């Protein structure tokens, strides 16, 4: 099965506040999303993330380093279509 989503912004407190996500911490939100995905998507399934799996406000922000490891916790294959936050990660750390 194929699943599609976007703008997860894992490990980003500002997004938690701006989007009024009902969680007390980024860890709580992140764990909820991963648990929900794993309850629905199984090995062999694909989750297409249409941008912004991680968050990257700029050169000084390194929360993406924490959240990029979440891919290993997800049962399904993750297909990332690069969004503006991933572009900033590439530009600031891998250019």
Short mmCIF file of N, CA, C and O in Angstrom, two decimals:
data_model
loop_
_atom_site.label_atom_id
_atom_site.label_comp_id
_atom_site.label_asym_id
_atom_site.label_seq_id
_atom_site.Cartn_x
_atom_site.Cartn_y
_atom_site.Cartn_z
N UNK A 1 0.84 -1.17 0.00
CA UNK A 1 0.00 0.00 0.00
C UNK A 1 0.89 1.24 0.00
O UNK A 1 1.99 1.21 0.53
N UNK A 2 0.36 2.30 -0.55
CA UNK A 2 1.10 3.57 -0.58
C UNK A 2 0.33 4.62 0.23
O UNK A 2 -0.88 4.77 0.09
N UNK A 3 1.08 5.32 1.06
CA UNK A 3 0.51 6.39 1.88
C UNK A 3 1.20 7.70 1.48
O UNK A 3 2.37 7.69 1.11
N UNK A 4 0.48 8.80 1.57
CA UNK A 4 1.02 10.10 1.19
C UNK A 4 0.75 11.11 2.31
O UNK A 4 -0.36 11.16 2.86
N UNK A 5 1.77 11.90 2.63
CA UNK A 5 1.62 12.95 3.63
C UNK A 5 2.68 14.02 3.36
O UNK A 5 3.53 13.86 2.48
N UNK A 6 2.62 15.10 4.11
CA UNK A 6 3.63 16.14 3.97
C UNK A 6 3.71 16.95 5.26
O UNK A 6 2.86 16.82 6.15
N UNK A 7 4.73 17.77 5.35
CA UNK A 7 4.87 18.76 6.41
C UNK A 7 4.77 18.18 7.82
O UNK A 7 4.09 18.73 8.68
N UNK A 8 5.49 17.11 8.05
CA UNK A 8 5.51 16.52 9.39
C UNK A 8 6.31 17.41 10.34
O UNK A 8 5.92 17.64 11.46
N UNK A 9 7.43 17.92 9.88
CA UNK A 9 8.29 18.78 10.70
C UNK A 9 8.64 18.11 12.02
O UNK A 9 8.43 18.65 13.10
N UNK A 10 9.17 16.89 11.92
CA UNK A 10 9.59 16.19 13.12
C UNK A 10 10.57 17.03 13.92
O UNK A 10 11.39 17.76 13.38
N UNK A 11 10.50 16.88 15.21
CA UNK A 11 11.42 17.47 16.18
C UNK A 11 11.52 19.00 16.05
O UNK A 11 12.60 19.59 16.13
N UNK A 12 10.35 19.64 15.87
CA UNK A 12 10.34 21.10 15.75
C UNK A 12 9.30 21.70 16.68
O UNK A 12 8.10 21.61 16.44
N UNK A 13 9.76 22.31 17.73
CA UNK A 13 8.88 22.89 18.74
C UNK A 13 8.06 24.05 18.18
O UNK A 13 6.88 24.20 18.50
N UNK A 14 8.66 24.88 17.33
CA UNK A 14 7.94 26.03 16.76
C UNK A 14 6.73 25.57 15.95
O UNK A 14 5.66 26.17 16.03
N UNK A 15 6.88 24.51 15.17
CA UNK A 15 5.76 23.99 14.40
C UNK A 15 4.68 23.44 15.33
O UNK A 15 3.49 23.60 15.07
N UNK A 16 5.09 22.81 16.41
CA UNK A 16 4.14 22.31 17.40
C UNK A 16 3.24 23.45 17.89
O UNK A 16 2.02 23.30 17.98
N UNK A 17 3.85 24.60 18.16
CA UNK A 17 3.09 25.76 18.63
C UNK A 17 2.28 26.42 17.52
O UNK A 17 1.09 26.69 17.70
N UNK A 18 2.91 26.69 16.39
CA UNK A 18 2.23 27.39 15.29
C UNK A 18 1.02 26.61 14.77
O UNK A 18 0.00 27.21 14.43
N UNK A 19 1.15 25.30 14.68
CA UNK A 19 0.06 24.47 14.16
C UNK A 19 -0.91 24.04 15.26
O UNK A 19 -1.85 23.30 15.00
N UNK A 20 -0.63 24.50 16.49
CA UNK A 20 -1.48 24.16 17.63
C UNK A 20 -1.68 22.65 17.76
O UNK A 20 -2.79 22.16 17.96
N UNK A 21 -0.58 21.92 17.62
CA UNK A 21 -0.63 20.46 17.76
C UNK A 21 -0.80 20.12 19.23
O UNK A 21 -0.08 20.65 20.08
N UNK A 22 -1.75 19.26 19.55
CA UNK A 22 -2.11 19.01 20.95
C UNK A 22 -1.17 18.05 21.69
O UNK A 22 -1.59 17.02 22.21
N UNK A 23 0.11 18.40 21.73
CA UNK A 23 1.11 17.56 22.38
C UNK A 23 1.96 18.44 23.28
O UNK A 23 2.20 19.61 22.98
N UNK A 24 2.43 17.88 24.38
CA UNK A 24 3.20 18.67 25.34
C UNK A 24 4.67 18.78 24.98
O UNK A 24 5.39 19.60 25.54
N UNK A 25 5.14 17.95 24.04
CA UNK A 25 6.55 18.00 23.64
C UNK A 25 6.70 17.47 22.22
O UNK A 25 5.82 16.77 21.71
N UNK A 26 7.82 17.81 21.60
CA UNK A 26 8.09 17.29 20.26
C UNK A 26 8.27 15.78 20.29
O UNK A 26 7.85 15.08 19.37
N UNK A 27 8.85 15.27 21.37
CA UNK A 27 9.02 13.83 21.49
C UNK A 27 7.67 13.11 21.53
O UNK A 27 7.50 12.06 20.90
N UNK A 28 6.72 13.68 22.25
CA UNK A 28 5.39 13.08 22.32
C UNK A 28 4.73 13.07 20.94
O UNK A 28 4.16 12.06 20.53
N UNK A 29 4.82 14.19 20.22
CA UNK A 29 4.26 14.25 18.87
C UNK A 29 4.96 13.26 17.95
O UNK A 29 4.31 12.49 17.24
N UNK A 30 6.28 13.28 17.95
CA UNK A 30 7.05 12.41 17.06
C UNK A 30 6.73 10.94 17.31
O UNK A 30 6.50 10.17 16.37
N UNK A 31 6.69 10.54 18.58
CA UNK A 31 6.36 9.15 18.92
C UNK A 31 4.95 8.79 18.50
O UNK A 31 4.70 7.66 18.04
N UNK A 32 4.00 9.71 18.64
CA UNK A 32 2.63 9.47 18.23
C UNK A 32 2.54 9.21 16.73
O UNK A 32 1.88 8.27 16.28
N UNK A 33 3.22 10.04 15.94
CA UNK A 33 3.18 9.88 14.48
C UNK A 33 3.79 8.55 14.08
O UNK A 33 3.21 7.80 13.29
N UNK A 34 4.95 8.22 14.62
CA UNK A 34 5.61 6.96 14.27
C UNK A 34 4.75 5.76 14.69
O UNK A 34 4.58 4.81 13.92
N UNK A 35 4.19 5.81 15.89
CA UNK A 35 3.32 4.72 16.36
C UNK A 35 2.09 4.58 15.45
O UNK A 35 1.71 3.45 15.10
N UNK A 36 1.50 5.69 15.04
CA UNK A 36 0.33 5.65 14.16
C UNK A 36 0.70 5.06 12.81
O UNK A 36 -0.02 4.20 12.28
N UNK A 37 1.81 5.52 12.24
CA UNK A 37 2.25 4.98 10.94
C UNK A 37 2.49 3.48 11.05
O UNK A 37 2.07 2.72 10.20
N UNK A 38 3.19 3.07 12.11
CA UNK A 38 3.53 1.65 12.25
C UNK A 38 2.31 0.77 12.52
O UNK A 38 2.34 -0.42 12.24
N UNK A 39 1.24 1.36 13.02
CA UNK A 39 0.02 0.58 13.23
C UNK A 39 -0.75 0.38 11.91
O UNK A 39 -1.60 -0.49 11.83
N UNK A 40 -0.44 1.20 10.92
CA UNK A 40 -1.17 1.14 9.65
C UNK A 40 -0.32 0.67 8.48
O UNK A 40 -0.79 -0.05 7.61
N UNK A 41 0.92 1.07 8.45
CA UNK A 41 1.82 0.72 7.34
C UNK A 41 2.73 -0.42 7.78
O UNK A 41 3.27 -0.41 8.88
N UNK A 42 2.88 -1.39 6.92
CA UNK A 42 3.68 -2.58 7.23
C UNK A 42 4.89 -2.67 6.30
O UNK A 42 5.02 -1.91 5.35
N UNK A 43 5.77 -3.63 6.57
CA UNK A 43 6.92 -3.87 5.69
C UNK A 43 6.42 -4.06 4.26
O UNK A 43 5.46 -4.77 4.04
N UNK A 44 7.09 -3.43 3.33
CA UNK A 44 6.69 -3.50 1.93
C UNK A 44 5.79 -2.36 1.50
O UNK A 44 5.66 -2.08 0.31
N UNK A 45 5.15 -1.67 2.47
CA UNK A 45 4.37 -0.48 2.15
C UNK A 45 5.32 0.70 1.94
O UNK A 45 6.49 0.64 2.33
N UNK A 46 4.79 1.76 1.38
CA UNK A 46 5.59 2.97 1.16
C UNK A 46 4.84 4.17 1.72
O UNK A 46 3.65 4.31 1.53
N UNK A 47 5.59 5.03 2.41
CA UNK A 47 5.05 6.30 2.87
C UNK A 47 5.79 7.38 2.09
O UNK A 47 7.01 7.55 2.24
N UNK A 48 5.07 8.09 1.24
CA UNK A 48 5.63 9.19 0.48
C UNK A 48 5.43 10.46 1.30
O UNK A 48 4.32 10.81 1.67
N UNK A 49 6.53 11.14 1.59
CA UNK A 49 6.48 12.39 2.33
C UNK A 49 6.82 13.50 1.34
O UNK A 49 7.94 13.59 0.86
N UNK A 50 5.82 14.30 1.06
CA UNK A 50 5.95 15.33 0.03
C UNK A 50 6.48 16.60 0.68
O UNK A 50 5.79 17.60 0.83
N UNK A 51 7.70 16.53 1.12
CA UNK A 51 8.40 17.67 1.70
C UNK A 51 8.23 17.84 3.19
O UNK A 51 7.20 17.52 3.77
N UNK A 52 9.30 18.29 3.80
CA UNK A 52 9.36 18.70 5.20
C UNK A 52 9.12 17.57 6.20
O UNK A 52 8.34 17.68 7.13
N UNK A 53 9.84 16.48 6.00
CA UNK A 53 9.93 15.42 7.01
C UNK A 53 10.64 15.99 8.24
O UNK A 53 10.24 15.74 9.36
N UNK A 54 11.68 16.76 7.99
CA UNK A 54 12.45 17.41 9.06
C UNK A 54 12.17 18.90 9.03
O UNK A 54 11.47 19.40 8.16
N UNK A 55 12.74 19.61 9.98
CA UNK A 55 12.66 21.06 9.98
C UNK A 55 14.07 21.61 10.03
O UNK A 55 14.94 21.03 10.69
N UNK A 56 14.28 22.69 9.33
CA UNK A 56 15.59 23.33 9.33
C UNK A 56 15.40 24.82 9.12
O UNK A 56 15.17 25.27 8.00
N UNK A 57 15.48 25.57 10.20
CA UNK A 57 15.28 27.02 10.13
C UNK A 57 16.51 27.73 9.59
O UNK A 57 16.44 28.90 9.22
N UNK A 58 17.63 27.07 9.52
CA UNK A 58 18.85 27.70 9.04
C UNK A 58 20.08 27.02 9.59
O UNK A 58 20.00 25.98 10.24
N UNK A 59 21.22 27.62 9.33
CA UNK A 59 22.51 27.02 9.65
C UNK A 59 22.65 26.63 11.12
O UNK A 59 23.23 25.61 11.43
N UNK A 60 22.11 27.41 12.04
CA UNK A 60 22.28 27.11 13.46
C UNK A 60 21.35 26.04 14.00
O UNK A 60 21.55 25.55 15.10
N UNK A 61 20.34 25.66 13.24
CA UNK A 61 19.37 24.69 13.73
C UNK A 61 19.78 23.28 13.33
O UNK A 61 19.98 23.00 12.16
N UNK A 62 19.92 22.40 14.31
CA UNK A 62 20.37 21.05 14.01
C UNK A 62 19.40 19.97 14.48
O UNK A 62 19.76 18.82 14.62
N UNK A 63 18.15 20.33 14.71
CA UNK A 63 17.14 19.36 15.11
C UNK A 63 16.91 18.29 14.06
O UNK A 63 16.53 17.16 14.37
N UNK A 64 17.19 18.62 12.81
CA UNK A 64 17.03 17.66 11.71
C UNK A 64 17.92 16.44 11.93
O UNK A 64 17.57 15.34 11.52
N UNK A 65 19.07 16.62 12.58
CA UNK A 65 19.99 15.50 12.81
C UNK A 65 19.33 14.45 13.71
O UNK A 65 19.59 13.26 13.56
N UNK A 66 18.51 14.90 14.63
CA UNK A 66 17.80 13.99 15.52
C UNK A 66 16.67 13.28 14.76
O UNK A 66 16.54 12.07 14.81
N UNK A 67 15.88 14.05 14.05
CA UNK A 67 14.67 13.50 13.43
C UNK A 67 14.94 12.65 12.19
O UNK A 67 14.15 11.77 11.87
N UNK A 68 16.04 12.86 11.53
CA UNK A 68 16.32 12.06 10.33
C UNK A 68 16.46 10.58 10.68
O UNK A 68 16.17 9.70 9.87
N UNK A 69 16.85 10.28 11.90
CA UNK A 69 16.98 8.89 12.34
C UNK A 69 15.64 8.19 12.54
O UNK A 69 15.60 6.97 12.70
N UNK A 70 14.56 8.94 12.53
CA UNK A 70 13.23 8.33 12.68
C UNK A 70 12.91 7.38 11.54
O UNK A 70 12.10 6.48 11.70
N UNK A 71 13.54 7.57 10.41
CA UNK A 71 13.30 6.68 9.26
C UNK A 71 13.53 5.23 9.67
O UNK A 71 12.80 4.34 9.25
N UNK A 72 14.52 5.00 10.52
CA UNK A 72 14.84 3.63 10.96
C UNK A 72 13.76 3.03 11.86
O UNK A 72 13.69 1.82 12.02
N UNK A 73 12.91 3.87 12.44
CA UNK A 73 11.87 3.40 13.35
C UNK A 73 10.55 3.10 12.64
O UNK A 73 9.62 2.58 13.25
N UNK A 74 10.46 3.43 11.37
CA UNK A 74 9.22 3.29 10.62
C UNK A 74 9.23 1.96 9.87
O UNK A 74 10.20 1.64 9.18
N UNK A 75 8.17 1.18 10.02
CA UNK A 75 8.09 -0.14 9.39
C UNK A 75 8.12 -0.08 7.87
O UNK A 75 8.72 -0.93 7.22
N UNK A 76 7.46 0.89 7.29
CA UNK A 76 7.35 0.99 5.84
C UNK A 76 8.59 1.67 5.26
O UNK A 76 9.39 2.27 5.98
N UNK A 77 8.71 1.58 3.94
CA UNK A 77 9.76 2.33 3.25
C UNK A 77 9.33 3.79 3.16
O UNK A 77 8.17 4.09 2.86
N UNK A 78 10.25 4.68 3.44
CA UNK A 78 9.97 6.11 3.38
C UNK A 78 10.56 6.67 2.10
O UNK A 78 11.75 6.50 1.83
N UNK A 79 9.71 7.33 1.32
CA UNK A 79 10.14 7.99 0.09
C UNK A 79 10.00 9.49 0.34
O UNK A 79 8.88 9.99 0.51
N UNK A 80 11.12 10.18 0.38
CA UNK A 80 11.09 11.61 0.67
C UNK A 80 11.22 12.42 -0.61
O UNK A 80 12.20 12.28 -1.34
N UNK A 81 10.23 13.24 -0.84
CA UNK A 81 10.29 14.23 -1.91
C UNK A 81 10.74 15.50 -1.22
O UNK A 81 10.07 16.02 -0.32
N UNK A 82 11.89 15.99 -1.60
CA UNK A 82 12.56 17.07 -0.88
C UNK A 82 11.70 18.33 -0.87
O UNK A 82 11.21 18.78 -1.89
N UNK A 83 11.55 18.90 0.34
CA UNK A 83 10.86 20.16 0.52
C UNK A 83 11.85 21.26 0.86
O UNK A 83 13.06 21.04 0.88
N UNK A 84 11.34 22.44 1.17
CA UNK A 84 12.23 23.57 1.43
C UNK A 84 13.11 23.35 2.66
O UNK A 84 14.24 23.81 2.69
N UNK A 85 12.63 22.62 3.66
CA UNK A 85 13.47 22.37 4.83
C UNK A 85 14.61 21.41 4.51
O UNK A 85 15.74 21.61 4.96
N UNK A 86 14.33 20.38 3.74
CA UNK A 86 15.41 19.47 3.32
C UNK A 86 16.40 20.20 2.42
O UNK A 86 17.61 19.96 2.49
N UNK A 87 15.91 21.11 1.59
CA UNK A 87 16.82 21.91 0.76
C UNK A 87 17.78 22.72 1.63
O UNK A 87 18.96 22.84 1.31
N UNK A 88 17.27 23.27 2.73
CA UNK A 88 18.15 24.04 3.64
C UNK A 88 19.18 23.12 4.30
O UNK A 88 20.33 23.52 4.49
N UNK A 89 18.79 21.91 4.66
CA UNK A 89 19.74 20.96 5.24
C UNK A 89 20.85 20.69 4.22
O UNK A 89 22.05 20.75 4.56
N UNK A 90 20.48 20.40 2.99
CA UNK A 90 21.46 20.11 1.95
C UNK A 90 22.37 21.32 1.74
O UNK A 90 23.60 21.19 1.69
N UNK A 91 21.79 22.50 1.63
CA UNK A 91 22.58 23.72 1.38
C UNK A 91 23.53 24.03 2.53
O UNK A 91 24.70 24.35 2.31
N UNK A 92 23.04 23.94 3.76
CA UNK A 92 23.84 24.36 4.92
C UNK A 92 24.83 23.33 5.42
O UNK A 92 25.81 23.68 6.06
N UNK A 93 24.59 22.06 5.16
CA UNK A 93 25.49 21.03 5.71
C UNK A 93 26.17 20.15 4.67
O UNK A 93 27.14 19.48 4.97
N UNK A 94 25.66 20.14 3.44
CA UNK A 94 26.22 19.22 2.45
C UNK A 94 26.59 19.90 1.14
O UNK A 94 26.87 19.22 0.16
N UNK A 95 26.55 21.21 1.09
CA UNK A 95 26.77 21.92 -0.17
C UNK A 95 28.20 21.75 -0.66
O UNK A 95 29.15 21.91 -0.03
#
